[in-house]
Short mmCIF file of C-alpha atoms in Angstrom, two decimals:
data_model
loop_
_atom_site.label_atom_id
_atom_site.label_comp_id
_atom_site.label_asym_id
_atom_site.label_seq_id
_atom_site.Cartn_x
_atom_site.Cartn_y
_atom_site.Cartn_z
CA MET A 163 -36.03 -23.36 35.02
CA SER A 164 -39.29 -21.61 33.86
CA SER A 165 -39.74 -19.85 30.50
CA ALA A 166 -39.62 -16.44 32.55
CA GLU A 167 -36.52 -17.82 34.18
CA LYS A 168 -34.22 -18.67 31.06
CA ARG A 169 -35.75 -15.28 29.44
CA ARG A 170 -34.18 -13.35 32.12
CA LEU A 171 -30.86 -15.05 31.85
CA ALA A 172 -30.88 -15.00 27.96
CA PRO A 173 -31.83 -11.65 27.22
CA LEU A 174 -30.73 -11.31 24.27
CA THR A 175 -32.54 -14.40 22.74
CA THR A 176 -35.15 -14.02 20.12
CA PRO A 177 -37.09 -17.24 19.37
CA SER A 178 -37.43 -17.96 15.86
CA ASP A 179 -38.00 -21.37 14.00
CA LEU A 180 -35.20 -21.00 11.85
CA ALA A 181 -32.41 -23.57 12.97
CA SER A 182 -29.67 -22.20 15.19
CA ASN A 183 -27.19 -23.02 12.19
CA ALA A 184 -29.58 -20.96 10.26
CA ILE A 185 -29.84 -17.88 12.61
CA THR A 186 -25.72 -17.76 12.82
CA ASP A 187 -25.15 -18.10 9.36
CA ILE A 188 -27.98 -15.28 8.29
CA SER A 189 -27.41 -13.31 10.93
CA ALA A 190 -23.59 -13.13 10.09
CA ALA A 191 -24.49 -12.29 6.51
CA LEU A 192 -26.74 -9.64 6.99
CA THR A 193 -24.02 -8.29 10.40
CA THR A 194 -21.50 -8.15 6.95
CA LEU A 195 -23.64 -6.34 4.82
CA LEU A 196 -24.91 -3.45 7.20
CA ALA A 197 -21.43 -2.71 7.48
CA ASP A 198 -21.16 -2.71 3.81
CA MET A 199 -23.64 -0.12 3.23
CA PHE A 200 -22.13 1.98 6.33
CA ALA A 201 -19.02 1.73 4.32
CA LEU A 202 -20.83 2.53 1.08
CA TYR A 203 -23.69 5.65 2.88
CA LEU A 204 -20.29 7.08 4.03
CA LYS A 205 -18.87 7.07 0.85
CA THR A 206 -21.45 7.95 -1.03
CA LYS A 207 -21.68 11.05 1.62
CA ASN A 208 -17.42 11.80 1.09
CA PHE A 209 -18.24 11.97 -2.01
CA HIS A 210 -21.09 14.30 -2.43
CA TRP A 211 -19.51 16.26 0.48
CA HIS A 212 -16.77 16.64 -1.68
CA MET A 213 -17.73 17.22 -4.91
CA SER A 214 -16.46 19.65 -7.60
CA GLY A 215 -16.95 20.94 -10.98
CA PRO A 216 -19.75 21.80 -13.51
CA HIS A 217 -22.13 18.76 -13.12
CA PHE A 218 -21.96 20.44 -9.00
CA ARG A 219 -25.58 20.37 -8.34
CA ASP A 220 -27.19 17.37 -10.01
CA TYR A 221 -24.32 15.18 -8.97
CA HIS A 222 -24.92 16.77 -5.29
CA LEU A 223 -27.98 15.74 -4.90
CA LEU A 224 -27.94 12.54 -6.52
CA LEU A 225 -25.61 11.22 -4.01
CA ASP A 226 -27.65 12.59 -1.58
CA GLU A 227 -30.63 10.57 -2.44
CA GLN A 228 -28.15 7.64 -2.65
CA ALA A 229 -26.61 7.74 0.34
CA GLU A 230 -30.49 8.07 2.16
CA GLN A 231 -31.78 5.67 0.49
CA ILE A 232 -27.78 3.46 1.58
CA PHE A 233 -28.97 4.35 5.39
CA ALA A 234 -32.64 4.03 5.48
CA THR A 235 -30.94 0.38 4.73
CA THR A 236 -29.27 0.12 7.82
CA ASP A 237 -31.66 -0.31 10.50
CA ASP A 238 -34.35 -2.73 8.86
CA LEU A 239 -30.54 -4.68 8.64
CA ALA A 240 -29.69 -4.37 12.36
CA GLU A 241 -33.24 -5.37 13.13
CA ARG A 242 -33.43 -8.75 11.29
CA ALA A 243 -30.66 -9.92 12.32
CA ARG A 244 -31.87 -9.05 15.36
CA LYS A 245 -35.74 -10.73 14.72
CA ILE A 246 -34.11 -13.68 13.85
CA GLY A 247 -32.46 -14.21 17.08
CA GLY A 248 -28.79 -13.11 15.90
CA THR A 249 -26.72 -10.10 17.21
CA THR A 250 -25.81 -7.49 14.60
CA LEU A 251 -22.59 -4.57 14.66
CA ARG A 252 -21.75 -3.17 17.86
CA SER A 253 -19.27 -0.26 16.98
CA LEU A 254 -17.56 1.51 14.08
CA GLY A 255 -14.73 -1.18 14.57
CA HIS A 256 -16.58 -3.99 14.62
CA ALA A 257 -18.13 -2.72 10.85
CA ALA A 258 -15.00 -1.94 9.80
CA ARG A 259 -13.25 -5.30 9.93
CA LEU A 260 -15.75 -6.77 8.61
CA GLN A 261 -16.80 -4.09 5.37
CA ARG A 262 -16.13 -4.89 1.94
CA ILE A 263 -16.67 -1.92 0.23
CA PRO A 264 -12.78 -0.06 0.24
CA ASP A 265 -12.98 3.21 1.85
CA ASN A 266 -11.46 5.89 -0.67
CA ASP A 267 -9.80 8.27 1.83
CA ALA A 268 -8.04 9.97 -0.86
CA ASP A 269 -7.98 13.94 -1.08
CA TYR A 270 -9.30 14.74 -3.93
CA VAL A 271 -10.71 13.02 -6.92
CA THR A 272 -12.09 13.83 -9.72
CA PRO A 273 -16.49 13.89 -10.18
CA GLY A 274 -16.06 11.18 -13.16
CA ASP A 275 -13.86 8.70 -11.02
CA MET A 276 -16.29 9.30 -7.77
CA LEU A 277 -19.46 8.22 -9.91
CA ALA A 278 -17.99 5.16 -11.20
CA GLU A 279 -16.32 4.07 -8.67
CA LEU A 280 -19.40 4.62 -6.56
CA CYS A 281 -21.28 2.57 -9.36
CA GLU A 282 -18.70 -0.27 -9.32
CA ASP A 283 -19.73 -0.33 -5.49
CA ASN A 284 -23.68 -0.65 -5.97
CA LYS A 285 -22.26 -3.44 -8.56
CA HIS A 286 -20.45 -5.39 -6.11
CA LEU A 287 -23.33 -5.00 -3.34
CA VAL A 288 -25.77 -6.44 -5.71
CA SER A 289 -23.65 -9.63 -6.12
CA LEU A 290 -23.03 -8.89 -2.22
CA LEU A 291 -26.91 -9.19 -1.49
CA ARG A 292 -27.45 -11.74 -3.93
CA GLU A 293 -25.66 -14.03 -2.23
CA THR A 294 -27.03 -13.30 0.46
CA HIS A 295 -30.03 -13.98 -0.80
CA ASP A 296 -28.94 -17.59 -2.09
CA LEU A 297 -27.89 -18.56 1.86
CA CYS A 298 -31.41 -17.17 3.10
CA ASP A 299 -33.24 -19.71 0.47
CA GLU A 300 -31.19 -22.04 1.99
CA HIS A 301 -32.10 -22.12 5.00
CA GLY A 302 -35.57 -21.26 4.03
CA ASP A 303 -35.94 -18.07 5.72
CA VAL A 304 -38.23 -16.17 3.11
CA ALA A 305 -38.34 -13.52 4.60
CA THR A 306 -35.10 -11.84 5.22
CA ALA A 307 -35.23 -13.13 1.09
CA SER A 308 -37.27 -10.70 0.22
CA LEU A 309 -36.60 -7.57 2.53
CA LEU A 310 -33.09 -8.47 0.19
CA GLU A 311 -34.95 -8.16 -2.99
CA ASN A 312 -36.17 -4.96 -2.98
CA TRP A 313 -32.57 -3.68 -2.05
CA ILE A 314 -31.45 -5.63 -4.66
CA ASP A 315 -33.95 -3.33 -6.89
CA GLU A 316 -32.68 -0.63 -4.69
CA ALA A 317 -28.70 -1.06 -5.31
CA GLU A 318 -29.42 -1.95 -9.61
CA ARG A 319 -31.28 1.80 -9.44
CA ARG A 320 -28.51 3.16 -8.26
CA THR A 321 -25.83 1.54 -10.59
CA TRP A 322 -28.12 2.70 -13.37
CA PHE A 323 -28.39 5.98 -12.60
CA LEU A 324 -24.47 5.87 -11.80
CA PHE A 325 -23.09 4.68 -15.32
CA GLU A 326 -25.55 6.49 -17.34
CA THR A 327 -24.31 9.86 -15.50
CA THR A 328 -20.90 8.73 -15.72
CA ARG A 329 -21.26 8.62 -19.74
CA GLN A 330 -21.43 12.35 -19.30
CA ALA A 331 -19.11 12.84 -16.53
CA LYS A 332 -15.81 14.43 -17.53
#
């Protein structure tokens, strides 16, 4: 079978020098992180939309800025999984089955509780990103590890801002 025939018969196979177990492990970890990012993005937007109180404008703008930053990671996460030869999320249901960042469907959450919850969620995300970084190190995937380092820094900054904001939130 020619290489052209092989490509036609395996349309989602992307060439990679990573071992097949590395591709499986890393793409699965990236897909799970993608589900977490979508969960955190939607929770951040939920709190942005439902913010109230005397600091409304500041908190509303902070959460909008953070949501944009979180959303900006999603395409890179999915494309990295594909770039190394794996697959990624296919639906909201798929994301819901994988996410480790919990939803908040409460009718009302105080501004202080919103900020504190997002602070903890971003802190948790940092640990999940570090776990995936360790996995990439095990498999010698320096490109994915490099991306993760930037996202760890961004999540740590969000955690810091949210923590400092909760020190005064009522």
